PDB file of C-alpha atoms in Angstrom:
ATOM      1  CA  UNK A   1     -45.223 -24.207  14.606  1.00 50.00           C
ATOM      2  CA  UNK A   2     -41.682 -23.165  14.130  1.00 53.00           C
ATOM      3  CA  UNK A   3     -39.771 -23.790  16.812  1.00 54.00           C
ATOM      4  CA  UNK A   4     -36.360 -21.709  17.728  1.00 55.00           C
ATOM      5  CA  UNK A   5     -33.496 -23.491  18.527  1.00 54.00           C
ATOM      6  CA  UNK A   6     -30.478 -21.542  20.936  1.00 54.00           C
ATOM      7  CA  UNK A   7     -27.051 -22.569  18.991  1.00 57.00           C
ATOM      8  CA  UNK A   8     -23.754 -21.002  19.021  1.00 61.00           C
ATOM      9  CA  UNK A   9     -22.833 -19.638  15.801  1.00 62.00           C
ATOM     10  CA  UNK A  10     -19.077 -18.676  15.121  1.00 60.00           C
ATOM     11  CA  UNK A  11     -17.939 -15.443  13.195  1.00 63.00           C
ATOM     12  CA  UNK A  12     -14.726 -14.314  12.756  1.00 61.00           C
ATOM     13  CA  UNK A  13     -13.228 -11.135  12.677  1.00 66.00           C
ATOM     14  CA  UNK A  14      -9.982 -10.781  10.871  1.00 63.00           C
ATOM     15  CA  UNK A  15      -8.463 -14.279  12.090  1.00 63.00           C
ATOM     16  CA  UNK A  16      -9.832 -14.576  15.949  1.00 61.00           C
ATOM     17  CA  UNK A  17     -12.950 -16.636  15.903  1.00 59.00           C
ATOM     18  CA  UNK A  18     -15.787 -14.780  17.934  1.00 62.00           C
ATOM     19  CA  UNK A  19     -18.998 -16.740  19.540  1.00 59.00           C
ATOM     20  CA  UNK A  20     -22.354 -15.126  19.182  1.00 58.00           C
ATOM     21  CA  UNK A  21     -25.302 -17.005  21.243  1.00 56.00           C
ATOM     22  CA  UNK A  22     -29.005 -15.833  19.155  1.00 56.00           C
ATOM     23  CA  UNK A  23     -31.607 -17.760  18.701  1.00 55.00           C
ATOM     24  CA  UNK A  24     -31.699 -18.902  15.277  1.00 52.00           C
ATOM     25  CA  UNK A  25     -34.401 -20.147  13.578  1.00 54.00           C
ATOM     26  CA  UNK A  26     -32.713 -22.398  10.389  1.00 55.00           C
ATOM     27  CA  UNK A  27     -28.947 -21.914   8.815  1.00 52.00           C
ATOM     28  CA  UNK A  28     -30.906 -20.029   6.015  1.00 54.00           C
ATOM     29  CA  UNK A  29     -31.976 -17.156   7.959  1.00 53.00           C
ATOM     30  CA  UNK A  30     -28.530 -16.333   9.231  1.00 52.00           C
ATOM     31  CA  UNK A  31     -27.072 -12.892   7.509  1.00 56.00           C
ATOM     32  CA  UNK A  32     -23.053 -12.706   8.494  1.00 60.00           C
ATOM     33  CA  UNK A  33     -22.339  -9.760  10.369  1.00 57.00           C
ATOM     34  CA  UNK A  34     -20.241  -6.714   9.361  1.00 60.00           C
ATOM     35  CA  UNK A  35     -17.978  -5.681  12.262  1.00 59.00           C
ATOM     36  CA  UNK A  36     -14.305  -4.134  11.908  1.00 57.00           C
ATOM     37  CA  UNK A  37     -12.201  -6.168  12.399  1.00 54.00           C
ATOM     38  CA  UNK A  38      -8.779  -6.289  14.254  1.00 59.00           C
ATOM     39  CA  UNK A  39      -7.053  -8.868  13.070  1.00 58.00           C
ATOM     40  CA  UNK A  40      -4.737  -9.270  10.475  1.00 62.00           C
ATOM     41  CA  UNK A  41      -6.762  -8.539   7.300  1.00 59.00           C
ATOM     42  CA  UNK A  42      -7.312  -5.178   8.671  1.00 61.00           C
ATOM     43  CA  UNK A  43      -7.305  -1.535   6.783  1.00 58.00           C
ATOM     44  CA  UNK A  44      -7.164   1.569   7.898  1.00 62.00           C
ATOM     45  CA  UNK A  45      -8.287   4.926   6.317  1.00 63.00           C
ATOM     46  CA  UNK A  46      -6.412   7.545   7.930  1.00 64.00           C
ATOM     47  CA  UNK A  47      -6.381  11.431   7.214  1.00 72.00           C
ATOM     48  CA  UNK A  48      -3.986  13.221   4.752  1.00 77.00           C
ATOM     49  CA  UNK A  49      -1.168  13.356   8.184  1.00 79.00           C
ATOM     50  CA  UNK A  50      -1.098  10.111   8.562  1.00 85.00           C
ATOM     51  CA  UNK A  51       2.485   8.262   9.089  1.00 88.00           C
ATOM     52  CA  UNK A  52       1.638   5.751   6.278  1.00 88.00           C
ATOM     53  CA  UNK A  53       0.813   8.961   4.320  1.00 90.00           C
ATOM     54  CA  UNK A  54       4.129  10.648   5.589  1.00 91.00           C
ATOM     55  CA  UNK A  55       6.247   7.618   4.383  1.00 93.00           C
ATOM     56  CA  UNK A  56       4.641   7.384   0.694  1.00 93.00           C
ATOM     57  CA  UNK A  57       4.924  11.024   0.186  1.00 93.00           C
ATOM     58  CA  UNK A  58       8.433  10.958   1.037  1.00 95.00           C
ATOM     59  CA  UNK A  59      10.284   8.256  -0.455  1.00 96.00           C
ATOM     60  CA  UNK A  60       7.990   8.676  -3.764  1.00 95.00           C
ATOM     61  CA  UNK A  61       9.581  12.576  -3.537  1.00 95.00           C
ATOM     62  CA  UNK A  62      12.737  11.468  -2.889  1.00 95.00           C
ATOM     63  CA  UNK A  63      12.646   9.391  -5.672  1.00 93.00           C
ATOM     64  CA  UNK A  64      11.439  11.410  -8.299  1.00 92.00           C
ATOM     65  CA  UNK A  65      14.268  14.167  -6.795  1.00 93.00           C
ATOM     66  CA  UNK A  66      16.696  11.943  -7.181  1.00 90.00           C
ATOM     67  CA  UNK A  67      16.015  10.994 -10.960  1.00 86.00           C
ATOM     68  CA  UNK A  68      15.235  14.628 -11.881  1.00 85.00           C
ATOM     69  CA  UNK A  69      18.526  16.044 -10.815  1.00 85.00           C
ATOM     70  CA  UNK A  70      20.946  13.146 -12.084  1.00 78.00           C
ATOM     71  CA  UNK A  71      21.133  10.913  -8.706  1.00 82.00           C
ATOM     72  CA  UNK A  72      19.503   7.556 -10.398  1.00 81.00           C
ATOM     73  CA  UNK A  73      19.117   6.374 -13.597  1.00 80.00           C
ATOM     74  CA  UNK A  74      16.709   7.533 -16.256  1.00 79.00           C
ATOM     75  CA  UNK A  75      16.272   7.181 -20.053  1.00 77.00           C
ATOM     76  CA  UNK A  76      18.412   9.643 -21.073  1.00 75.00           C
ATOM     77  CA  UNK A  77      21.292   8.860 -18.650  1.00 78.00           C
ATOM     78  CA  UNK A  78      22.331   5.229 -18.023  1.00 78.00           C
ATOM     79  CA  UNK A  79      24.042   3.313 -15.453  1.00 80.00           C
ATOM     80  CA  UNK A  80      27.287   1.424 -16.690  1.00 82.00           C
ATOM     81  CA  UNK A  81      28.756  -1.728 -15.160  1.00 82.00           C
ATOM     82  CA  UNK A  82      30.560   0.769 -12.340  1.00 82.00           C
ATOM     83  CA  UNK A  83      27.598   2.009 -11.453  1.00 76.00           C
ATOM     84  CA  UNK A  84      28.448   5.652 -12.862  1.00 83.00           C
ATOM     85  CA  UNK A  85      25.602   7.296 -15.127  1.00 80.00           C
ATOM     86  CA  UNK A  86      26.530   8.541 -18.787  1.00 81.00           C
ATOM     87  CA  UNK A  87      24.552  10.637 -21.101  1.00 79.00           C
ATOM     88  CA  UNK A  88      22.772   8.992 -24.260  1.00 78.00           C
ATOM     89  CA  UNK A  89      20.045  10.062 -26.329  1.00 77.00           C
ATOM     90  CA  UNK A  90      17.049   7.689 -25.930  1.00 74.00           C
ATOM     91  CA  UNK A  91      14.587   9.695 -29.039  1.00 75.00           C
ATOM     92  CA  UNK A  92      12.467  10.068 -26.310  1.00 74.00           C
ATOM     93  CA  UNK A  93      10.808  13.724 -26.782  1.00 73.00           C
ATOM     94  CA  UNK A  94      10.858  15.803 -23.576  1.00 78.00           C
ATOM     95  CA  UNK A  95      10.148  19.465 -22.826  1.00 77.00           C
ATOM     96  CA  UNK A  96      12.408  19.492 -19.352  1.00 76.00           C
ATOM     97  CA  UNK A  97      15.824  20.802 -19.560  1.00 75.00           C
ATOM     98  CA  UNK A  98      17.409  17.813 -17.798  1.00 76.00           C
ATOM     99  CA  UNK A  99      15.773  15.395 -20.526  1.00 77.00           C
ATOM    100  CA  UNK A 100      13.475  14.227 -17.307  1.00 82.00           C
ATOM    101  CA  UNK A 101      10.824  12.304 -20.043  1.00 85.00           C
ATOM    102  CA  UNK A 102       7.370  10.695 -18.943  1.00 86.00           C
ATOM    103  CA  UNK A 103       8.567   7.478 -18.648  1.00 85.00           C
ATOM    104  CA  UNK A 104      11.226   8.488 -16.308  1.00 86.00           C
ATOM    105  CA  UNK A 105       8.398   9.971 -14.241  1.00 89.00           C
ATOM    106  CA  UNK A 106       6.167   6.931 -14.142  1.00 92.00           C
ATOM    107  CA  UNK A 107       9.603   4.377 -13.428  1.00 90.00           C
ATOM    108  CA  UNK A 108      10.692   6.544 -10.145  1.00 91.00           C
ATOM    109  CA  UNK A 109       7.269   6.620  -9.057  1.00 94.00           C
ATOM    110  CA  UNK A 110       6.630   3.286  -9.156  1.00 95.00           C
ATOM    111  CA  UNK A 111      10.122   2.625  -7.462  1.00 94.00           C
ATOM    112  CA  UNK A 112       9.383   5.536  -4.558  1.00 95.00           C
ATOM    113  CA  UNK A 113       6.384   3.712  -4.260  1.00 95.00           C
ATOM    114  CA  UNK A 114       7.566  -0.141  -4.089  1.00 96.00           C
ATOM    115  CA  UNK A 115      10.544   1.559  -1.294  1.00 96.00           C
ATOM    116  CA  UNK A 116       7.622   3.156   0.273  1.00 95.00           C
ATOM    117  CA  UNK A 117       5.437   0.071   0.624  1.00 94.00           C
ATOM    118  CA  UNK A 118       8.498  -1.687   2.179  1.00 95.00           C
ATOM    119  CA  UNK A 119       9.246   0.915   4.866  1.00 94.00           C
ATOM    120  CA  UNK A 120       5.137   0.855   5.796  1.00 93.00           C
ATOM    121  CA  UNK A 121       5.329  -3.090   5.665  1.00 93.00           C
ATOM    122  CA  UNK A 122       8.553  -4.045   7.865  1.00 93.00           C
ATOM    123  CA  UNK A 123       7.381  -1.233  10.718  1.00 93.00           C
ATOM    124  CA  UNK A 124       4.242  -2.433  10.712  1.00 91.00           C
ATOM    125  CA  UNK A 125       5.996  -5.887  10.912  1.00 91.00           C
ATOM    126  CA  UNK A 126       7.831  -4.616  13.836  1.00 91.00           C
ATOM    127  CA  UNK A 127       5.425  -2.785  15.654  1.00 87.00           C
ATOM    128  CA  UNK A 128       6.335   0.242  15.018  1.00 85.00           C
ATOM    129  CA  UNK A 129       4.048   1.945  13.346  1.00 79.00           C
TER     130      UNK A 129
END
């Protein structure tokens, strides 16, 4: 003879607590529920157009443009104390005319995408985006 009890179980989506009345036989039978979630712990998979997509593309480009062509510092060219870049050799071996190496590649990327991640982050801060 089991008998059900009505209780009000909590769940919480993102950080807003939510209130679910079912009958519920014993706290062992309960299964948490998967529901999206709005809150702050939220992610989004948008398609290829996406403004967060838009914004990564861009400043990662922008930053691998700019140490391509001579505009930021790289291996082969490095920035003195007034901020003015000067040829050296670094040994590094590279195929590119400009002496753009591998490690040059992987060091703007990782900056486009750190200037990226702060763009995304402060509109999304703001509400704008």
């Amino acid at each position: 003879m089991a008998a059900t009890a009505m209780t009000t179980l909590p769940w919480f989506s993102g950080l807003r607590p939510q209130v679910s009345a079912a009958p519920v036989r014993s706290l062992a039978a309960v299964q948490p529920m998967r529901r999206k979630g709005k809150g702050a712990l939220d992610a989004r998979c948008d398609f290829i157009g996406s403004s967060t997509n838009l914004i990564m593309v861009t400043t990662t480009s922008l930053m691998l443009f700019a140490g391509r062509f001579g505009l930021a510092p790289s291996a082969n060219r490095k920035a003195t104390a007034g901020l003015k870049l000067e040829a050296r050799d670094s040994g590094l071996q590279t195929g590119d005319p400009a002496g753009f190496t591998l490690a040059d590649t992987l060091a703007c990327g990782v900056v486009g995408h750190i200037i990226g991640v702060g763009i995304v982050l402060g509109l999304k801060n703001t509400g704008g985006l």
